[in-house]
Short mmCIF file of C-alpha atoms in Angstrom, two decimals:
data_model
loop_
_atom_site.label_atom_id
_atom_site.label_comp_id
_atom_site.label_asym_id
_atom_site.label_seq_id
_atom_site.Cartn_x
_atom_site.Cartn_y
_atom_site.Cartn_z
CA UNK A 1459 -210.77 -31.13 63.13
CA UNK A 1460 -210.86 -27.70 64.70
CA UNK A 1461 -214.38 -26.48 65.29
CA UNK A 1462 -216.67 -24.49 67.55
CA UNK A 1463 -219.93 -25.38 69.21
CA UNK A 1464 -223.08 -23.36 69.75
CA UNK A 1465 -226.35 -24.84 70.90
CA UNK A 1466 -224.94 -28.30 70.37
CA UNK A 1467 -224.02 -27.78 66.71
CA UNK A 1468 -220.47 -28.48 65.57
CA UNK A 1469 -219.15 -25.94 63.10
CA UNK A 1470 -217.41 -27.55 60.14
CA UNK A 1471 -214.07 -26.59 58.71
CA UNK A 1472 -214.63 -23.40 56.70
CA UNK A 1473 -213.77 -22.93 53.08
CA UNK A 1474 -213.56 -19.52 51.47
CA UNK A 1475 -216.05 -18.24 48.94
CA UNK A 1476 -213.89 -15.32 47.79
CA UNK A 1477 -210.11 -14.69 47.58
CA UNK A 1478 -208.48 -14.25 50.97
CA UNK A 1479 -207.16 -10.77 50.31
CA UNK A 1480 -210.58 -9.44 49.38
CA UNK A 1481 -212.45 -11.30 52.07
CA UNK A 1482 -210.31 -10.52 55.08
CA UNK A 1483 -209.40 -6.92 54.29
CA UNK A 1484 -212.84 -5.57 55.21
CA UNK A 1485 -212.86 -3.31 58.26
CA UNK A 1486 -215.54 -4.03 60.85
CA UNK A 1487 -215.73 -0.48 62.12
CA UNK A 1488 -218.11 1.84 60.34
CA UNK A 1489 -217.51 5.58 60.11
CA UNK A 1490 -220.13 8.00 61.30
CA UNK A 1491 -220.40 9.29 57.73
CA UNK A 1492 -221.19 5.81 56.43
CA UNK A 1493 -223.89 5.31 59.07
CA UNK A 1494 -225.36 8.72 58.33
CA UNK A 1495 -225.53 8.02 54.61
CA UNK A 1496 -227.07 4.60 55.23
CA UNK A 1497 -229.73 6.18 57.43
CA UNK A 1498 -230.47 8.99 54.97
CA UNK A 1499 -230.92 6.46 52.17
CA UNK A 1500 -233.98 4.89 53.79
CA UNK A 1501 -235.64 8.09 54.99
CA UNK A 1502 -237.49 8.92 51.71
CA UNK A 1503 -239.15 5.51 51.50
CA UNK A 1504 -240.31 5.91 55.08
CA UNK A 1505 -241.55 9.44 54.36
CA UNK A 1506 -243.67 8.11 51.52
CA UNK A 1507 -244.95 5.23 53.65
CA UNK A 1508 -245.81 7.66 56.45
CA UNK A 1509 -247.79 9.92 54.14
CA UNK A 1510 -249.76 6.99 52.73
CA UNK A 1511 -250.37 5.50 56.19
CA UNK A 1512 -251.83 8.68 57.62
CA UNK A 1513 -253.52 10.24 54.59
CA UNK A 1514 -254.17 7.76 51.76
CA UNK A 1515 -257.39 6.42 53.23
CA UNK A 1516 -258.88 9.84 53.92
CA UNK A 1517 -257.63 11.05 50.51
CA UNK A 1518 -259.46 8.25 48.74
CA UNK A 1519 -262.62 8.74 50.79
CA UNK A 1520 -262.92 12.54 50.92
CA UNK A 1521 -260.91 13.87 47.95
CA UNK A 1522 -261.05 11.15 45.29
CA UNK A 1523 -264.57 10.27 46.52
CA UNK A 1524 -263.99 6.51 46.36
CA UNK A 1525 -266.56 4.44 48.28
CA UNK A 1526 -265.50 2.82 51.57
CA UNK A 1527 -265.92 -0.64 50.02
CA UNK A 1528 -263.62 0.11 47.09
CA UNK A 1529 -261.19 1.88 49.42
CA UNK A 1530 -260.93 -1.17 51.67
CA UNK A 1531 -260.52 -3.37 48.60
CA UNK A 1532 -257.74 -1.16 47.24
CA UNK A 1533 -255.87 -1.07 50.55
CA UNK A 1534 -256.09 -4.82 50.96
CA UNK A 1535 -255.11 -5.68 47.38
CA UNK A 1536 -252.29 -3.12 47.38
CA UNK A 1537 -250.79 -4.40 50.62
CA UNK A 1538 -251.19 -8.00 49.46
CA UNK A 1539 -249.54 -7.17 46.15
CA UNK A 1540 -246.65 -5.54 47.96
CA UNK A 1541 -246.33 -8.58 50.22
CA UNK A 1542 -246.29 -10.92 47.22
CA UNK A 1543 -243.41 -8.87 45.80
CA UNK A 1544 -241.18 -9.70 48.79
CA UNK A 1545 -240.38 -13.33 47.92
CA UNK A 1546 -240.09 -12.31 44.27
CA UNK A 1547 -237.57 -9.61 45.24
CA UNK A 1548 -235.61 -12.14 47.28
CA UNK A 1549 -235.55 -14.58 44.36
CA UNK A 1550 -234.46 -11.97 41.81
CA UNK A 1551 -231.75 -10.56 44.06
CA UNK A 1552 -230.28 -13.97 44.81
CA UNK A 1553 -230.28 -14.82 41.10
CA UNK A 1554 -228.52 -11.59 40.14
CA UNK A 1555 -224.75 -11.35 39.84
CA UNK A 1556 -222.49 -9.27 42.02
CA UNK A 1557 -221.24 -6.11 40.34
CA UNK A 1558 -218.43 -3.72 41.13
CA UNK A 1559 -220.73 -1.83 43.49
CA UNK A 1560 -222.09 -5.01 45.10
CA UNK A 1561 -225.12 -7.26 44.87
CA UNK A 1562 -227.73 -5.03 46.52
CA UNK A 1563 -226.76 -1.50 45.48
CA UNK A 1564 -227.76 -1.94 41.81
CA UNK A 1565 -231.30 -2.79 42.90
CA UNK A 1566 -231.52 0.38 44.97
CA UNK A 1567 -230.33 2.47 42.03
CA UNK A 1568 -232.62 0.78 39.53
CA UNK A 1569 -235.89 1.04 41.46
CA UNK A 1570 -235.61 4.66 42.63
CA UNK A 1571 -236.69 6.40 39.37
CA UNK A 1572 -239.77 4.20 39.05
CA UNK A 1573 -240.62 4.73 42.72
CA UNK A 1574 -240.67 8.48 42.15
CA UNK A 1575 -243.10 8.20 39.24
CA UNK A 1576 -245.45 5.70 40.91
CA UNK A 1577 -245.67 7.68 44.17
CA UNK A 1578 -246.44 10.94 42.38
CA UNK A 1579 -249.28 9.46 40.33
CA UNK A 1580 -250.72 7.82 43.44
CA UNK A 1581 -251.80 11.32 44.54
CA UNK A 1582 -252.77 12.57 41.08
CA UNK A 1583 -256.50 12.85 40.38
CA UNK A 1584 -257.22 12.09 36.71
CA UNK A 1585 -260.09 14.19 35.38
CA UNK A 1586 -260.58 12.25 32.15
CA UNK A 1587 -260.71 8.76 33.65
CA UNK A 1588 -264.05 7.54 34.94
CA UNK A 1589 -262.78 4.38 36.63
CA UNK A 1590 -260.74 6.23 39.25
CA UNK A 1591 -260.73 3.26 41.59
CA UNK A 1592 -258.83 1.26 38.94
CA UNK A 1593 -256.32 4.11 38.54
CA UNK A 1594 -255.56 4.30 42.25
CA UNK A 1595 -255.43 0.55 42.68
CA UNK A 1596 -252.96 0.25 39.79
CA UNK A 1597 -250.58 2.90 41.13
CA UNK A 1598 -250.94 1.78 44.74
CA UNK A 1599 -250.03 -1.78 43.73
CA UNK A 1600 -247.14 -0.47 41.62
CA UNK A 1601 -245.87 1.71 44.45
CA UNK A 1602 -246.08 -1.16 46.94
CA UNK A 1603 -244.19 -3.52 44.62
CA UNK A 1604 -241.45 -1.00 43.82
CA UNK A 1605 -241.18 0.02 47.46
CA UNK A 1606 -240.57 -3.66 48.24
CA UNK A 1607 -237.87 -3.95 45.57
CA UNK A 1608 -236.17 -1.01 47.31
CA UNK A 1609 -236.85 -2.00 50.90
CA UNK A 1610 -235.62 -5.64 50.78
CA UNK A 1611 -232.08 -4.89 49.52
CA UNK A 1612 -231.88 -1.75 51.66
CA UNK A 1613 -232.69 -3.54 54.92
CA UNK A 1614 -230.53 -6.57 54.03
CA UNK A 1615 -227.64 -4.23 53.24
CA UNK A 1616 -226.89 -3.85 56.96
CA UNK A 1617 -225.58 -7.44 56.98
CA UNK A 1618 -222.94 -6.39 54.43
CA UNK A 1619 -221.86 -3.14 56.08
CA UNK A 1620 -219.97 -4.80 58.92
CA UNK A 1621 -219.44 -8.21 60.49
CA UNK A 1622 -219.57 -6.74 64.01
CA UNK A 1623 -222.92 -7.03 65.82
CA UNK A 1624 -222.51 -3.72 67.66
CA UNK A 1625 -221.68 -1.88 64.46
CA UNK A 1626 -224.73 -3.36 62.75
CA UNK A 1627 -226.90 -2.42 65.73
CA UNK A 1628 -225.48 1.10 65.58
CA UNK A 1629 -226.13 1.33 61.83
CA UNK A 1630 -229.68 0.07 62.44
CA UNK A 1631 -230.18 2.76 65.09
CA UNK A 1632 -229.00 5.42 62.63
CA UNK A 1633 -231.34 3.96 60.04
CA UNK A 1634 -234.33 3.96 62.39
CA UNK A 1635 -233.50 7.46 63.57
CA UNK A 1636 -233.50 8.78 60.01
CA UNK A 1637 -236.55 6.73 59.12
CA UNK A 1638 -238.26 8.32 62.11
CA UNK A 1639 -237.13 11.68 60.76
CA UNK A 1640 -238.37 10.66 57.32
CA UNK A 1641 -241.72 9.73 58.82
CA UNK A 1642 -241.84 13.15 60.47
CA UNK A 1643 -240.84 14.97 57.29
CA UNK A 1644 -243.29 13.04 55.14
CA UNK A 1645 -246.22 13.61 57.47
CA UNK A 1646 -245.23 17.24 58.10
CA UNK A 1647 -245.09 18.03 54.41
CA UNK A 1648 -248.40 16.26 53.88
CA UNK A 1649 -250.03 17.98 56.85
CA UNK A 1650 -248.76 21.45 55.96
CA UNK A 1651 -249.90 21.14 52.35
CA UNK A 1652 -253.24 19.35 52.63
CA UNK A 1653 -254.58 20.40 56.03
CA UNK A 1654 -256.97 22.90 54.44
CA UNK A 1655 -258.59 20.04 52.54
CA UNK A 1656 -259.90 18.58 55.79
CA UNK A 1657 -260.44 21.70 57.83
CA UNK A 1658 -263.64 21.77 59.88
CA UNK A 1659 -264.11 25.40 58.84
CA UNK A 1660 -265.56 24.11 55.60
CA UNK A 1661 -268.37 22.32 57.42
CA UNK A 1662 -271.77 23.84 57.90
CA UNK A 1663 -271.95 23.63 61.67
CA UNK A 1664 -275.65 24.41 61.66
CA UNK A 1665 -276.41 21.01 60.22
CA UNK A 1666 -277.16 18.67 63.07
CA UNK A 1667 -278.71 15.81 61.15
CA UNK A 1668 -276.34 12.85 61.18
CA UNK A 1669 -277.69 11.59 57.89
CA UNK A 1670 -277.45 14.95 56.14
CA UNK A 1671 -276.01 14.88 52.66
CA UNK A 1672 -274.18 18.11 53.36
CA UNK A 1673 -270.51 17.49 52.74
CA UNK A 1674 -267.36 18.69 54.46
CA UNK A 1675 -267.51 21.95 52.54
CA UNK A 1676 -270.94 23.10 53.61
CA UNK A 1677 -272.91 22.60 50.42
CA UNK A 1678 -275.34 19.97 49.22
CA UNK A 1679 -273.42 19.02 46.12
CA UNK A 1680 -271.94 15.54 45.94
CA UNK A 1681 -268.64 17.10 44.89
CA UNK A 1682 -267.03 19.80 47.08
CA UNK A 1683 -266.65 23.29 45.66
CA UNK A 1684 -262.95 23.23 46.49
CA UNK A 1685 -262.36 19.73 45.11
CA UNK A 1686 -260.00 20.87 42.34
CA UNK A 1687 -257.93 22.99 44.73
CA UNK A 1688 -257.71 20.12 47.22
CA UNK A 1689 -256.64 17.71 44.50
CA UNK A 1690 -253.87 20.13 43.55
CA UNK A 1691 -252.72 20.31 47.17
CA UNK A 1692 -252.35 16.53 47.34
CA UNK A 1693 -250.57 16.42 43.99
CA UNK A 1694 -248.02 19.03 45.12
CA UNK A 1695 -247.46 17.14 48.37
CA UNK A 1696 -246.91 13.89 46.44
CA UNK A 1697 -244.40 15.56 44.13
CA UNK A 1698 -242.50 17.07 47.07
CA UNK A 1699 -242.09 13.73 48.84
CA UNK A 1700 -241.07 12.11 45.55
CA UNK A 1701 -238.09 14.48 45.28
CA UNK A 1702 -236.75 13.15 48.59
CA UNK A 1703 -235.95 9.84 46.88
CA UNK A 1704 -233.28 11.62 44.83
CA UNK A 1705 -231.59 12.89 47.99
CA UNK A 1706 -231.66 9.43 49.55
CA UNK A 1707 -230.11 7.58 46.62
CA UNK A 1708 -227.35 10.20 46.30
CA UNK A 1709 -226.46 9.66 49.98
CA UNK A 1710 -226.37 5.88 49.55
CA UNK A 1711 -224.12 6.06 46.50
CA UNK A 1712 -221.80 8.60 48.09
CA UNK A 1713 -221.28 7.16 51.56
CA UNK A 1714 -222.18 3.44 51.66
CA UNK A 1715 -219.90 0.63 50.56
CA UNK A 1716 -221.31 -2.88 50.32
CA UNK A 1717 -218.75 -5.38 51.62
CA UNK A 1718 -218.17 -9.06 51.02
CA UNK A 1719 -219.44 -11.34 53.78
CA UNK A 1720 -216.35 -12.50 55.72
CA UNK A 1721 -218.16 -15.57 57.08
CA UNK A 1722 -219.45 -16.90 53.74
CA UNK A 1723 -218.39 -20.44 52.94
CA UNK A 1724 -217.86 -22.07 49.60
CA UNK A 1725 -221.00 -23.71 48.27
CA UNK A 1726 -221.65 -25.37 44.94
CA UNK A 1727 -224.70 -23.15 44.49
CA UNK A 1728 -226.74 -20.62 46.39
CA UNK A 1729 -229.44 -21.90 48.68
CA UNK A 1730 -232.51 -22.80 46.56
CA UNK A 1731 -235.41 -20.37 46.72
CA UNK A 1732 -238.05 -22.69 48.19
CA UNK A 1733 -235.59 -24.51 50.42
CA UNK A 1734 -234.34 -21.20 51.78
CA UNK A 1735 -237.84 -20.10 52.76
CA UNK A 1736 -238.54 -23.52 54.26
CA UNK A 1737 -235.40 -23.32 56.38
CA UNK A 1738 -236.34 -19.79 57.47
CA UNK A 1739 -239.79 -20.96 58.57
CA UNK A 1740 -238.19 -23.82 60.47
CA UNK A 1741 -235.92 -21.44 62.37
CA UNK A 1742 -237.57 -21.14 65.78
CA UNK A 1743 -236.23 -17.68 66.75
CA UNK A 1744 -237.32 -16.23 63.42
CA UNK A 1745 -240.86 -17.62 63.62
CA UNK A 1746 -241.37 -16.28 67.14
CA UNK A 1747 -239.91 -12.87 66.28
CA UNK A 1748 -242.00 -12.55 63.12
CA UNK A 1749 -245.24 -13.68 64.77
CA UNK A 1750 -244.77 -11.27 67.67
CA UNK A 1751 -244.06 -8.16 65.66
CA UNK A 1752 -246.63 -8.93 62.98
CA UNK A 1753 -249.35 -8.60 65.61
CA UNK A 1754 -247.78 -5.50 67.12
CA UNK A 1755 -247.16 -3.84 63.75
CA UNK A 1756 -250.72 -4.56 62.66
CA UNK A 1757 -251.98 -2.69 65.72
CA UNK A 1758 -249.77 0.28 64.82
CA UNK A 1759 -250.96 0.26 61.21
CA UNK A 1760 -254.63 0.18 62.20
CA UNK A 1761 -254.20 3.10 64.61
CA UNK A 1762 -252.19 5.14 62.09
CA UNK A 1763 -254.70 4.69 59.30
CA UNK A 1764 -257.68 5.64 61.48
CA UNK A 1765 -256.10 8.33 63.65
CA UNK A 1766 -257.01 11.28 61.41
CA UNK A 1767 -260.51 9.94 60.81
CA UNK A 1768 -260.99 9.37 64.54
CA UNK A 1769 -259.98 12.91 65.43
CA UNK A 1770 -262.17 14.45 62.72
CA UNK A 1771 -265.27 12.23 62.97
CA UNK A 1772 -265.38 10.90 66.53
CA UNK A 1773 -264.06 13.86 68.56
CA UNK A 1774 -263.92 17.65 68.57
CA UNK A 1775 -260.20 17.64 67.78
CA UNK A 1776 -260.54 18.82 64.17
CA UNK A 1777 -258.31 21.83 64.64
CA UNK A 1778 -255.66 19.83 66.52
CA UNK A 1779 -255.09 17.06 63.96
CA UNK A 1780 -252.00 18.63 62.40
CA UNK A 1781 -250.32 19.18 65.75
CA UNK A 1782 -251.24 15.76 67.14
CA UNK A 1783 -249.74 13.99 64.12
CA UNK A 1784 -246.56 16.04 64.49
CA UNK A 1785 -246.36 15.28 68.22
CA UNK A 1786 -246.58 11.55 67.50
CA UNK A 1787 -243.83 11.70 64.90
CA UNK A 1788 -241.51 14.05 66.80
CA UNK A 1789 -241.84 11.90 69.90
CA UNK A 1790 -241.05 8.77 67.88
CA UNK A 1791 -238.02 10.32 66.18
CA UNK A 1792 -236.55 11.64 69.44
CA UNK A 1793 -237.17 8.35 71.26
CA UNK A 1794 -235.10 6.15 68.94
CA UNK A 1795 -231.69 7.08 70.48
CA UNK A 1796 -233.16 6.53 73.95
CA UNK A 1797 -234.44 3.07 73.04
CA UNK A 1798 -231.06 2.25 71.45
CA UNK A 1799 -229.32 3.14 74.71
CA UNK A 1800 -231.89 1.15 76.68
CA UNK A 1801 -231.51 -2.03 74.60
CA UNK A 1802 -227.71 -1.83 74.85
CA UNK A 1803 -228.01 -1.46 78.61
CA UNK A 1804 -230.80 -3.92 79.44
CA UNK A 1805 -231.17 -6.15 76.38
CA UNK A 1806 -233.58 -6.23 73.46
CA UNK A 1807 -236.24 -8.49 74.98
CA UNK A 1808 -236.51 -6.27 78.06
CA UNK A 1809 -236.79 -3.17 75.86
CA UNK A 1810 -239.79 -4.70 74.08
CA UNK A 1811 -241.87 -4.05 77.19
CA UNK A 1812 -241.89 -0.37 76.27
CA UNK A 1813 -244.22 -1.14 73.38
CA UNK A 1814 -247.03 -1.68 75.90
CA UNK A 1815 -247.14 2.10 76.46
CA UNK A 1816 -249.36 2.21 73.39
CA UNK A 1817 -252.24 0.59 75.30
CA UNK A 1818 -252.87 3.28 77.96
CA UNK A 1819 -252.13 5.99 75.39
CA UNK A 1820 -254.82 4.82 72.95
CA UNK A 1821 -257.25 4.05 75.76
CA UNK A 1822 -256.93 7.55 77.21
CA UNK A 1823 -257.58 9.09 73.81
CA UNK A 1824 -260.76 7.05 73.30
CA UNK A 1825 -262.30 7.68 76.72
CA UNK A 1826 -261.05 11.24 77.30
CA UNK A 1827 -260.83 12.94 73.88
CA UNK A 1828 -259.89 16.34 75.28
CA UNK A 1829 -257.01 18.36 73.80
CA UNK A 1830 -254.71 18.04 76.83
CA UNK A 1831 -255.25 14.28 77.05
CA UNK A 1832 -254.88 13.94 73.27
CA UNK A 1833 -251.48 15.65 73.26
CA UNK A 1834 -250.26 13.48 76.14
CA UNK A 1835 -251.56 10.39 74.38
CA UNK A 1836 -249.85 11.42 71.14
CA UNK A 1837 -246.49 11.85 72.89
CA UNK A 1838 -246.68 8.49 74.68
CA UNK A 1839 -247.82 6.76 71.48
CA UNK A 1840 -244.81 8.14 69.64
CA UNK A 1841 -242.47 6.70 72.28
CA UNK A 1842 -244.12 3.31 71.92
CA UNK A 1843 -244.06 3.42 68.11
CA UNK A 1844 -240.31 4.15 68.18
CA UNK A 1845 -239.71 0.89 70.05
CA UNK A 1846 -241.96 -0.93 67.58
CA UNK A 1847 -239.93 0.38 64.66
CA UNK A 1848 -236.46 -0.17 66.12
CA UNK A 1849 -236.64 -3.56 67.81
CA UNK A 1850 -237.57 -5.99 65.00
CA UNK A 1851 -234.91 -4.62 62.67
CA UNK A 1852 -232.36 -4.69 65.47
CA UNK A 1853 -233.24 -8.28 66.39
CA UNK A 1854 -233.46 -9.68 62.86
CA UNK A 1855 -229.65 -9.55 62.26
CA UNK A 1856 -229.24 -11.65 65.43
CA UNK A 1857 -231.57 -14.25 63.93
CA UNK A 1858 -229.58 -14.23 60.67
CA UNK A 1859 -226.33 -14.76 62.58
CA UNK A 1860 -227.93 -17.56 64.59
CA UNK A 1861 -229.06 -19.22 61.36
CA UNK A 1862 -225.61 -18.68 59.82
CA UNK A 1863 -223.98 -20.63 62.65
CA UNK A 1864 -226.51 -23.44 62.43
CA UNK A 1865 -226.26 -23.59 58.61
CA UNK A 1866 -222.64 -22.73 57.74
CA UNK A 1867 -222.95 -23.73 54.08
CA UNK A 1868 -225.90 -21.43 53.43
CA UNK A 1869 -225.36 -18.69 50.85
CA UNK A 1870 -227.83 -15.92 50.03
CA UNK A 1871 -230.05 -16.41 53.08
CA UNK A 1872 -229.89 -12.79 54.23
CA UNK A 1873 -232.35 -11.46 51.67
CA UNK A 1874 -234.60 -14.47 52.25
CA UNK A 1875 -234.99 -13.62 55.94
CA UNK A 1876 -235.55 -9.92 55.30
CA UNK A 1877 -237.96 -10.53 52.43
CA UNK A 1878 -239.89 -13.16 54.39
CA UNK A 1879 -240.26 -10.87 57.38
CA UNK A 1880 -241.46 -8.01 55.21
CA UNK A 1881 -243.86 -10.37 53.40
CA UNK A 1882 -245.62 -11.48 56.58
CA UNK A 1883 -245.60 -7.94 57.93
CA UNK A 1884 -247.35 -6.60 54.83
CA UNK A 1885 -249.82 -9.47 54.68
CA UNK A 1886 -250.81 -8.87 58.28
CA UNK A 1887 -250.99 -5.10 57.76
CA UNK A 1888 -253.03 -5.56 54.59
CA UNK A 1889 -255.54 -7.78 56.34
CA UNK A 1890 -255.74 -5.37 59.26
CA UNK A 1891 -256.23 -2.34 57.01
CA UNK A 1892 -258.77 -4.17 54.87
CA UNK A 1893 -260.79 -5.16 57.91
CA UNK A 1894 -260.49 -1.59 59.20
CA UNK A 1895 -261.91 0.01 56.07
CA UNK A 1896 -264.52 -2.73 55.66
CA UNK A 1897 -265.65 -2.21 59.26
CA UNK A 1898 -266.21 1.48 58.56
CA UNK A 1899 -268.22 0.55 55.50
CA UNK A 1900 -270.41 -1.81 57.51
CA UNK A 1901 -270.85 0.88 60.17
CA UNK A 1902 -272.23 3.23 57.51
CA UNK A 1903 -269.31 5.59 56.84
CA UNK A 1904 -270.23 8.24 54.25
CA UNK A 1905 -267.60 10.03 52.20
CA UNK A 1906 -267.51 13.81 52.47
CA UNK A 1907 -270.17 14.36 55.13
CA UNK A 1908 -269.54 16.63 58.09
CA UNK A 1909 -270.91 14.29 60.75
CA UNK A 1910 -270.79 10.53 60.79
CA UNK A 1911 -273.38 8.28 62.39
CA UNK A 1912 -273.08 7.03 65.96
CA UNK A 1913 -272.19 3.53 64.74
CA UNK A 1914 -269.22 4.93 62.78
CA UNK A 1915 -268.00 6.79 65.88
CA UNK A 1916 -268.20 3.57 67.93
CA UNK A 1917 -266.31 1.65 65.22
CA UNK A 1918 -263.53 4.24 65.14
CA UNK A 1919 -263.18 3.97 68.92
CA UNK A 1920 -262.90 0.20 68.61
CA UNK A 1921 -260.23 0.47 65.91
CA UNK A 1922 -258.15 3.07 67.76
CA UNK A 1923 -258.61 1.76 71.31
CA UNK A 1924 -259.58 -1.92 71.37
CA UNK A 1925 -257.41 -3.24 68.53
CA UNK A 1926 -254.02 -2.25 70.04
CA UNK A 1927 -255.23 -3.31 73.50
CA UNK A 1928 -255.79 -6.81 72.12
CA UNK A 1929 -252.95 -7.28 69.62
CA UNK A 1930 -250.03 -5.69 71.51
CA UNK A 1931 -250.28 -7.90 74.65
CA UNK A 1932 -250.65 -10.99 72.45
CA UNK A 1933 -247.54 -10.04 70.48
CA UNK A 1934 -245.51 -9.39 73.65
CA UNK A 1935 -246.64 -12.74 75.07
CA UNK A 1936 -245.25 -14.56 72.03
CA UNK A 1937 -241.97 -12.64 72.39
CA UNK A 1938 -241.47 -14.16 75.83
CA UNK A 1939 -240.61 -17.44 74.09
CA UNK A 1940 -238.06 -15.81 71.75
CA UNK A 1941 -234.87 -17.74 72.62
CA UNK A 1942 -232.13 -15.28 71.61
CA UNK A 1943 -231.03 -13.30 74.65
CA UNK A 1944 -227.80 -11.46 75.41
CA UNK A 1945 -226.04 -14.70 76.38
CA UNK A 1946 -227.06 -16.40 73.14
CA UNK A 1947 -225.93 -13.37 71.15
CA UNK A 1948 -222.47 -13.56 72.71
CA UNK A 1949 -222.23 -17.27 71.96
CA UNK A 1950 -223.14 -16.63 68.35
CA UNK A 1951 -220.68 -13.76 68.08
CA UNK A 1952 -217.83 -15.85 69.51
CA UNK A 1953 -218.61 -18.75 67.18
CA UNK A 1954 -218.50 -16.47 64.15
CA UNK A 1955 -215.32 -14.78 65.34
CA UNK A 1956 -213.62 -18.17 65.76
CA UNK A 1957 -214.65 -19.11 62.25
CA UNK A 1958 -213.34 -15.86 60.84
CA UNK A 1959 -210.11 -16.25 62.79
CA UNK A 1960 -209.71 -19.73 61.37
CA UNK A 1961 -210.18 -18.36 57.85
CA UNK A 1962 -207.55 -15.70 58.54
CA UNK A 1963 -205.00 -18.26 59.78
CA UNK A 1964 -205.58 -20.51 56.79
CA UNK A 1965 -205.07 -17.61 54.41
CA UNK A 1966 -201.95 -16.34 56.14
CA UNK A 1967 -200.42 -19.82 56.04
CA UNK A 1968 -201.61 -20.19 52.44
CA UNK A 1969 -203.37 -23.40 53.38
CA UNK A 1970 -206.26 -22.40 51.13
CA UNK A 1971 -205.88 -21.68 47.46
CA UNK A 1972 -207.99 -18.66 46.51
CA UNK A 1973 -210.88 -19.47 44.23
#
């Protein structure tokens, strides 16, 4: 029997899942237009995520006037709810039938309208509802769940764009570039529209008492004078970002074609849901990759969610917040092509070392919170964040290919891997964000006041400086044991190419009867 070996595993004789003509006619090369449209399709979801990461916590605390305890509870439950939706999304997608436009594209089309509605109402302040915390929790959970139903098929779609590893890496780079741009656009729109809501000009600078009840707007009322205007600003910003989803889905429909997997083998049934997740958790490369980037991503999430609060409450950088956020995002967006070149030149594991730039950047900001140092720190942080965003999604297809070679009869495992990774990522981020907000509550954070207590300032410094300094090195240490290097990638690629070549020969010689 003709076969191929990789890592000691003999590949069995392949059998086709689809008719030969359909399966072997797919072109591996992707056009620039197709890559562009794929990248544009994910940008709106990233823009929405960026806006919530940077501004949702401060919106709930200072505009909606939700207590720190309820804010931390909402963030934790929302992230956990979104994480729980990942395996559900994987299960539903694998149970659905392939249509004329593919298996994944219908899910992208179906979730977009509901995403638009849920995101808009997340920033809407109801005046007739007393239990506002319930309102925001409901729409945050809904947005997280719908975002998951969009994100899982969108990220897994790269496995069905091309069978070539380089083409998939290139499509991933386009995706991350546009997601970086989406992050920039989302934060820029949010900053430009709501910056007045958090301007230090509203504070009564003559109040020196840390425990003063004077709020951010210079009066003693528990509700700011400009509260209604600030609520309107956030609502307009939410509606503007929501419109971007329409642009993204149009690009996906116009320029992206979901292809049939040329390596899929005939199986009596798709891989069972629980068995698929068990096999994924038993895949050594996947476990190490997920564990590493969960720690690293948690550090990024904690810094993002406390960055604005840190600059406004722990430093004198109030008037620089807008520009610092933009510097971080512009730096991240411009760095993606550079990191893509670097990983092609030196390998993905070597490129991961660039993530460590976040440590000196955050440390400098904590110990030397001067404008010049802050701008330098923001630029370096953006470079590091770009590597954090690009690498896991560039490495995950390698893990899927590795698993495909080891388990040639597996069908439907792509969404399982992507959903599982997103699940653990969100769980880790949810725990990190919950601990972050709860820590501020324990430190005595007060919503709407001009000056926070010394204990709150210390806690913000810990969250922005100490957390990444601890989690990032630990994540990079785990990545050292990640077994897929450039040599392993080539072995996997050759094994899959031999299998595909074997399928082609069998079809040409009509040795296989199409199903």
